[in-house]
mmCIF file of C-alpha atoms and ligand atoms in Angstrom:
data_model
loop_
_atom_site.group_PDB
_atom_site.id
_atom_site.type_symbol
_atom_site.label_atom_id
_atom_site.label_comp_id
_atom_site.label_asym_id
_atom_site.label_seq_id
_atom_site.Cartn_x
_atom_site.Cartn_y
_atom_site.Cartn_z
ATOM 1 C CA MET A 1 261.662 20.837 207.294
ATOM 2 C CA SER A 2 257.883 20.595 207.661
ATOM 3 C CA ARG A 3 256.112 22.866 205.207
ATOM 4 C CA ILE A 4 254.787 25.521 207.555
ATOM 5 C CA ARG A 5 254.162 28.750 205.692
ATOM 6 C CA PHE A 6 253.414 31.895 207.724
ATOM 7 C CA SER A 7 251.189 33.035 204.848
ATOM 8 C CA ASP A 8 248.803 30.158 205.617
ATOM 9 C CA PHE A 9 247.902 31.636 209.013
ATOM 10 C CA GLU A 10 245.960 34.665 210.205
ATOM 11 C CA ARG A 11 246.791 34.835 213.914
ATOM 12 C CA ILE A 12 250.375 33.824 214.618
ATOM 13 C CA VAL A 13 251.892 34.027 218.093
ATOM 14 C CA PHE A 14 255.659 34.009 218.533
ATOM 15 C CA PHE A 15 256.373 32.842 222.090
ATOM 16 C CA THR A 16 260.029 33.581 222.754
ATOM 17 C CA GLY A 17 262.708 32.827 225.314
ATOM 18 C CA ALA A 18 266.365 33.630 225.789
ATOM 19 C CA GLY A 19 267.410 31.438 222.833
ATOM 20 C CA MET A 20 265.752 34.034 220.574
ATOM 21 C CA SER A 21 268.488 36.519 221.576
ATOM 22 C CA ALA A 22 271.407 34.071 221.813
ATOM 23 C CA GLU A 23 272.597 34.901 218.282
ATOM 24 C CA SER A 24 272.679 38.564 219.250
ATOM 25 C CA GLY A 25 275.347 37.643 221.773
ATOM 26 C CA ILE A 26 273.045 37.858 224.797
ATOM 27 C CA PRO A 27 273.693 34.898 227.110
ATOM 28 C CA THR A 28 270.829 32.542 227.887
ATOM 29 C CA TYR A 29 270.029 31.678 231.492
ATOM 30 C CA ARG A 30 270.662 27.912 231.421
ATOM 31 C CA GLY A 31 272.949 25.628 229.498
ATOM 32 C CA LYS A 32 276.547 26.368 228.519
ATOM 33 C CA GLY A 33 277.576 29.916 229.404
ATOM 34 C CA GLY A 34 274.220 30.589 230.984
ATOM 35 C CA ILE A 35 273.784 33.513 233.371
ATOM 36 C CA TRP A 36 272.721 31.281 236.251
ATOM 37 C CA ALA A 37 275.916 29.257 235.836
ATOM 38 C CA GLU A 38 277.886 32.406 236.687
ATOM 39 C CA TYR A 39 275.552 34.223 239.055
ATOM 40 C CA ASP A 40 273.421 32.889 241.884
ATOM 41 C CA TYR A 41 269.956 34.351 241.339
ATOM 42 C CA GLU A 42 269.546 34.431 245.147
ATOM 43 C CA ASP A 43 272.140 37.212 245.206
ATOM 44 C CA TYR A 44 270.980 39.203 242.194
ATOM 45 C CA ALA A 45 267.492 38.379 240.979
ATOM 46 C CA CYS A 46 265.042 38.154 243.845
ATOM 47 C CA GLN A 47 263.366 40.680 246.131
ATOM 48 C CA ARG A 48 265.296 39.447 249.178
ATOM 49 C CA ALA A 49 268.618 40.177 247.464
ATOM 50 C CA PHE A 50 267.378 43.637 246.470
ATOM 51 C CA ASP A 51 266.146 44.411 249.989
ATOM 52 C CA ARG A 52 269.444 43.134 251.406
ATOM 53 C CA ASP A 53 271.818 44.945 249.042
ATOM 54 C CA PRO A 54 270.183 47.146 246.369
ATOM 55 C CA GLU A 55 273.539 48.559 245.243
ATOM 56 C CA ARG A 56 274.881 45.063 244.474
ATOM 57 C CA VAL A 57 271.698 44.191 242.567
ATOM 58 C CA TRP A 58 271.887 47.446 240.604
ATOM 59 C CA ASP A 59 275.578 46.810 239.811
ATOM 60 C CA PHE A 60 274.523 43.440 238.317
ATOM 61 C CA HIS A 61 271.677 44.981 236.332
ATOM 62 C CA ASP A 62 273.889 47.797 235.085
ATOM 63 C CA ARG A 63 276.304 45.176 233.770
ATOM 64 C CA ARG A 64 273.396 43.452 232.007
ATOM 65 C CA ARG A 65 272.139 46.786 230.613
ATOM 66 C CA ALA A 66 275.593 47.588 229.232
ATOM 67 C CA ALA A 67 275.969 44.091 227.735
ATOM 68 C CA VAL A 68 272.524 44.120 226.097
ATOM 69 C CA ARG A 69 272.960 47.702 224.866
ATOM 70 C CA ALA A 70 276.142 46.549 223.046
ATOM 71 C CA CYS A 71 274.212 43.820 221.194
ATOM 72 C CA GLU A 72 272.006 44.131 218.147
ATOM 73 C CA PRO A 73 268.805 42.350 217.133
ATOM 74 C CA ASN A 74 269.573 39.279 215.011
ATOM 75 C CA ASP A 75 268.059 37.970 211.789
ATOM 76 C CA GLY A 76 265.567 35.936 213.804
ATOM 77 C CA HIS A 77 264.200 39.079 215.450
ATOM 78 C CA ARG A 78 263.989 40.661 212.000
ATOM 79 C CA VAL A 79 261.949 37.752 210.623
ATOM 80 C CA VAL A 80 259.492 38.071 213.524
ATOM 81 C CA THR A 81 259.115 41.793 212.766
ATOM 82 C CA ALA A 82 258.728 41.150 209.026
ATOM 83 C CA VAL A 83 255.998 38.561 209.617
ATOM 84 C CA GLN A 84 254.209 40.970 211.963
ATOM 85 C CA GLU A 85 254.372 43.682 209.284
ATOM 86 C CA ARG A 86 253.018 41.346 206.589
ATOM 87 C CA ARG A 87 250.410 39.688 208.792
ATOM 88 C CA PRO A 88 248.970 42.246 211.233
ATOM 89 C CA GLY A 89 247.356 39.543 213.385
ATOM 90 C CA THR A 90 250.824 38.405 214.469
ATOM 91 C CA LEU A 91 251.584 38.837 218.174
ATOM 92 C CA VAL A 92 254.768 38.493 220.215
ATOM 93 C CA VAL A 93 254.686 37.091 223.747
ATOM 94 C CA THR A 94 258.153 37.050 225.246
ATOM 95 C CA GLN A 95 259.840 35.909 228.444
ATOM 96 C CA ASN A 96 262.814 38.075 227.515
ATOM 97 C CA ILE A 97 263.591 41.324 229.307
ATOM 98 C CA ASP A 98 266.175 42.534 226.760
ATOM 99 C CA GLY A 99 263.872 44.638 224.572
ATOM 100 C CA MET A 100 265.380 43.127 221.424
ATOM 101 C CA HIS A 101 262.041 42.469 219.710
ATOM 102 C CA GLN A 102 261.184 46.161 220.146
ATOM 103 C CA ARG A 103 264.617 47.249 218.886
ATOM 104 C CA ALA A 104 263.938 45.135 215.783
ATOM 105 C CA GLY A 105 260.691 47.081 215.285
ATOM 106 C CA ALA A 106 258.211 44.482 216.541
ATOM 107 C CA ALA A 107 255.234 45.287 218.769
ATOM 108 C CA VAL A 108 255.265 43.099 221.874
ATOM 109 C CA THR A 109 251.923 42.090 223.392
ATOM 110 C CA ALA A 110 253.354 40.773 226.653
ATOM 111 C CA GLU A 111 256.730 40.916 228.360
ATOM 112 C CA LEU A 112 255.922 38.136 230.816
ATOM 113 C CA HIS A 113 259.016 38.746 232.948
ATOM 114 C CA GLY A 114 259.139 42.531 232.697
ATOM 115 C CA SER A 115 261.903 44.585 231.154
ATOM 116 C CA LEU A 116 265.527 45.505 231.799
ATOM 117 C CA TRP A 117 264.519 48.933 230.431
ATOM 118 C CA ARG A 118 261.807 49.756 232.943
ATOM 119 C CA VAL A 119 262.102 50.659 236.640
ATOM 120 C CA ARG A 120 259.541 51.161 239.363
ATOM 121 C CA CYS A 121 259.155 52.715 242.776
ATOM 122 C CA ASP A 122 256.813 50.500 244.774
ATOM 123 C CA ALA A 123 256.444 53.143 247.519
ATOM 124 C CA ASP A 124 255.162 55.721 245.047
ATOM 125 C CA GLU A 125 253.572 53.143 242.706
ATOM 126 C CA ILE A 126 255.431 54.638 239.740
ATOM 127 C CA VAL A 127 256.650 52.593 236.748
ATOM 128 C CA ARG A 128 258.717 54.306 234.060
ATOM 129 C CA ASP A 129 260.887 53.511 231.070
ATOM 130 C CA ASP A 130 264.581 54.087 231.640
ATOM 131 C CA ASP A 131 267.384 53.309 229.211
ATOM 132 C CA THR A 132 270.265 55.018 231.020
ATOM 133 C CA VAL A 133 273.436 52.905 231.226
ATOM 134 C CA PRO A 134 274.365 52.847 234.086
ATOM 135 C CA MET A 135 270.921 53.509 235.525
ATOM 136 C CA THR A 136 270.971 56.867 237.299
ATOM 137 C CA PRO A 137 269.777 58.077 239.650
ATOM 138 C CA ARG A 138 269.346 54.847 241.563
ATOM 139 C CA LYS A 139 267.004 56.500 244.078
ATOM 140 C CA CYS A 140 263.538 57.901 243.559
ATOM 141 C CA SER A 141 262.782 61.441 244.809
ATOM 142 C CA CYS A 142 261.038 59.737 247.741
ATOM 143 C CA GLY A 143 264.447 58.427 248.865
ATOM 144 C CA GLY A 144 263.705 54.786 248.099
ATOM 145 C CA TYR A 145 265.620 52.796 245.468
ATOM 146 C CA TRP A 146 264.180 52.413 242.024
ATOM 147 C CA ARG A 147 263.650 48.661 241.464
ATOM 148 C CA PRO A 148 264.192 46.980 238.084
ATOM 149 C CA ASP A 149 260.696 46.241 236.708
ATOM 150 C CA ILE A 150 261.626 42.603 236.222
ATOM 151 C CA VAL A 151 259.719 39.550 237.468
ATOM 152 C CA TRP A 152 262.301 37.981 239.751
ATOM 153 C CA PHE A 153 262.214 34.517 241.199
ATOM 154 C CA GLU A 154 259.424 34.220 243.781
ATOM 155 C CA ASP A 155 257.654 37.271 242.272
ATOM 156 C CA SER A 156 254.164 36.887 240.831
ATOM 157 C CA LEU A 157 253.637 37.810 237.221
ATOM 158 C CA ASP A 158 251.568 40.914 236.458
ATOM 159 C CA HIS A 159 248.070 39.499 235.967
ATOM 160 C CA ARG A 160 247.289 42.087 233.284
ATOM 161 C CA VAL A 161 250.298 40.895 231.269
ATOM 162 C CA VAL A 162 249.362 37.257 231.751
ATOM 163 C CA CYS A 163 245.785 38.019 230.607
ATOM 164 C CA ARG A 164 247.089 39.578 227.395
ATOM 165 C CA ALA A 165 249.313 36.566 226.797
ATOM 166 C CA ARG A 166 246.497 34.103 227.490
ATOM 167 C CA GLU A 167 244.144 35.955 225.120
ATOM 168 C CA ALA A 168 246.789 35.843 222.384
ATOM 169 C CA LEU A 169 247.326 32.112 222.823
ATOM 170 C CA GLU A 170 243.593 31.367 222.989
ATOM 171 C CA ALA A 171 243.041 33.126 219.659
ATOM 172 C CA CYS A 172 246.089 32.013 217.665
ATOM 173 C CA ASP A 173 245.988 29.579 214.758
ATOM 174 C CA LEU A 174 249.781 29.134 214.766
ATOM 175 C CA LEU A 175 252.004 29.093 217.842
ATOM 176 C CA VAL A 176 255.754 29.313 217.251
ATOM 177 C CA SER A 177 257.731 28.752 220.467
ATOM 178 C CA ILE A 178 261.331 29.880 220.028
ATOM 179 C CA GLY A 179 264.346 29.350 222.274
ATOM 180 C CA THR A 180 262.814 28.546 225.624
ATOM 181 C CA SER A 181 263.796 25.713 227.950
ATOM 182 C CA ALA A 182 260.141 25.452 229.112
ATOM 183 C CA VAL A 183 261.135 24.969 232.759
ATOM 184 C CA VAL A 184 259.985 28.245 234.358
ATOM 185 C CA TYR A 185 256.333 28.390 235.364
ATOM 186 C CA PRO A 186 253.759 29.822 234.951
ATOM 187 C CA ALA A 187 255.176 31.075 231.596
ATOM 188 C CA ALA A 188 256.019 27.531 230.491
ATOM 189 C CA GLU A 189 252.358 26.563 230.898
ATOM 190 C CA LEU A 190 251.030 29.136 228.425
ATOM 191 C CA PRO A 191 251.730 27.287 225.140
ATOM 192 C CA ARG A 192 249.428 24.534 226.400
ATOM 193 C CA ILE A 193 246.516 26.949 225.806
ATOM 194 C CA ALA A 194 247.239 27.094 222.075
ATOM 195 C CA VAL A 195 247.545 23.304 221.941
ATOM 196 C CA GLN A 196 244.155 22.913 223.652
ATOM 197 C CA ARG A 197 242.608 25.404 221.211
ATOM 198 C CA GLY A 198 243.778 23.345 218.262
ATOM 199 C CA ALA A 199 246.386 25.742 216.891
ATOM 200 C CA VAL A 200 249.205 24.412 214.745
ATOM 201 C CA THR A 201 252.213 24.322 217.066
ATOM 202 C CA VAL A 202 255.911 24.654 216.295
ATOM 203 C CA GLU A 203 258.846 24.450 218.704
ATOM 204 C CA ILE A 204 262.143 25.946 217.501
ATOM 205 C CA ASN A 205 265.083 24.983 219.684
ATOM 206 C CA LEU A 206 268.566 23.519 219.491
ATOM 207 C CA GLU A 207 267.376 20.558 221.555
ATOM 208 C CA ASP A 208 264.309 18.908 223.077
ATOM 209 C CA THR A 209 262.629 20.453 226.123
ATOM 210 C CA PRO A 210 260.352 18.913 228.780
ATOM 211 C CA LEU A 211 257.367 20.213 226.783
ATOM 212 C CA SER A 212 258.517 19.223 223.258
ATOM 213 C CA HIS A 213 255.848 16.514 223.226
ATOM 214 C CA LEU A 214 253.177 19.245 223.123
ATOM 215 C CA TYR A 215 254.289 20.459 219.700
ATOM 216 C CA GLN A 216 253.271 19.024 216.333
ATOM 217 C CA HIS A 217 256.431 20.341 214.658
ATOM 218 C CA ARG A 218 259.732 20.239 216.518
ATOM 219 C CA LEU A 219 262.265 22.121 214.403
ATOM 220 C CA ARG A 220 265.833 21.799 215.599
ATOM 221 C CA GLY A 221 268.388 24.453 214.807
ATOM 222 C CA LYS A 222 269.287 28.056 215.475
ATOM 223 C CA ALA A 223 266.326 30.400 215.701
ATOM 224 C CA SER A 224 267.477 32.682 212.876
ATOM 225 C CA ASP A 225 268.175 29.769 210.514
ATOM 226 C CA VAL A 226 264.867 28.012 211.160
ATOM 227 C CA LEU A 227 262.855 31.238 211.015
ATOM 228 C CA ALA A 228 264.522 32.134 207.700
ATOM 229 C CA GLU A 229 263.479 28.728 206.315
ATOM 230 C CA LEU A 230 259.878 29.204 207.500
ATOM 231 C CA ASN A 231 259.819 32.705 206.077
ATOM 232 C CA ARG A 232 260.657 31.652 202.500
HETATM 233 N N1 APR B 1 268.294 29.103 218.726
HETATM 234 C C1 APR B 1 267.255 28.443 219.283
HETATM 235 N N2 APR B 1 267.245 28.038 220.586
HETATM 236 C C2 APR B 1 268.342 28.318 221.316
HETATM 237 C C3 APR B 1 269.472 28.993 220.792
HETATM 238 C C4 APR B 1 269.413 29.385 219.433
HETATM 239 N N3 APR B 1 270.437 30.031 218.844
HETATM 240 N N4 APR B 1 270.403 29.097 221.784
HETATM 241 C C5 APR B 1 269.861 28.517 222.886
HETATM 242 N N5 APR B 1 268.635 28.039 222.601
HETATM 243 C C6 APR B 1 267.687 27.384 223.514
HETATM 244 C C7 APR B 1 268.304 26.461 224.537
HETATM 245 O O1 APR B 1 268.389 25.132 224.024
HETATM 246 C C8 APR B 1 267.275 26.555 225.683
HETATM 247 O O2 APR B 1 266.251 25.586 225.511
HETATM 248 O O3 APR B 1 267.085 28.427 224.254
HETATM 249 C C9 APR B 1 266.694 27.955 225.531
HETATM 250 C C10 APR B 1 267.171 28.926 226.587
HETATM 251 O O4 APR B 1 266.697 28.474 227.836
HETATM 252 P P1 APR B 1 266.854 29.419 229.127
HETATM 253 O O5 APR B 1 268.234 29.937 229.193
HETATM 254 O O6 APR B 1 266.300 28.640 230.288
HETATM 255 O O7 APR B 1 265.912 30.664 228.802
HETATM 256 P P2 APR B 1 264.351 30.803 228.991
HETATM 257 O O8 APR B 1 263.643 29.525 228.639
HETATM 258 O O9 APR B 1 263.941 32.023 228.283
HETATM 259 O O10 APR B 1 264.226 31.045 230.578
HETATM 260 C C11 APR B 1 262.939 31.318 231.088
HETATM 261 O O11 APR B 1 263.934 31.760 233.243
HETATM 262 O O12 APR B 1 265.626 32.685 234.509
HETATM 263 C C12 APR B 1 264.319 32.854 234.082
HETATM 264 O O13 APR B 1 263.192 34.888 233.855
HETATM 265 C C13 APR B 1 264.181 34.107 233.257
HETATM 266 O O14 APR B 1 262.779 34.506 231.318
HETATM 267 C C14 APR B 1 263.708 33.608 231.898
HETATM 268 C C15 APR B 1 263.079 32.270 232.245
#
């Protein structure tokens, strides 16, 4: 294990993907048991599917809300929160929509792909937090369906969120990428910013990814185990 000590850094960014929540029992998207192995995103996670059959999309998201609600943050989430508490310059940029970092007490600078726990009415331009399981009511007072405030396939990311993430990665002196397959753009591109700025870079994953070559330290193992080692 390379001797990376969080205490040696002032501005740490944790850049997390679904593997961060795997040990909480939340399925990842790809790989064995992944969500996209069971569900076709074209039917459940894109605007066309929602326009075609909002009830079916909400049924899917209610199942995900119930599943995530039944899970707890894991030791890896708790290490991220503990580092943020000890080193206030620590930021979290996540691709995850599960809200687990927040449930573990961490402040999240950017939820790149939105949140399972926020909904919006595009007609009324309203966005609001909502943690009802199942989500009710499904319709806004205007009569239109509330839409999960999630960045679906073919959606653009919120440029304000991307700006916050870019600023974090431009300023960091340590980037710790955790549990992402690095195949979904533009999110996958962001760690390159920290590399170009000369930050120390760490990739925590069970296996190599297409962007592993970018990282100076490639630590292989479960997120909570590796983070516990780094946090000693
Ligand atoms: N510890 C560390 N890494 C893990 C663990 C674990 N316990 N379990 C799985 N992983 C790794 C896998 O090896 C894989 O590289 O986590 C990664 C999960 O990859 P994906 O399922 O593709 O998740 P992610 O990279 O977050 O997906 C990006 O794709 O579907 C969209 O919007 C969705 O935000 C998501 C985006």
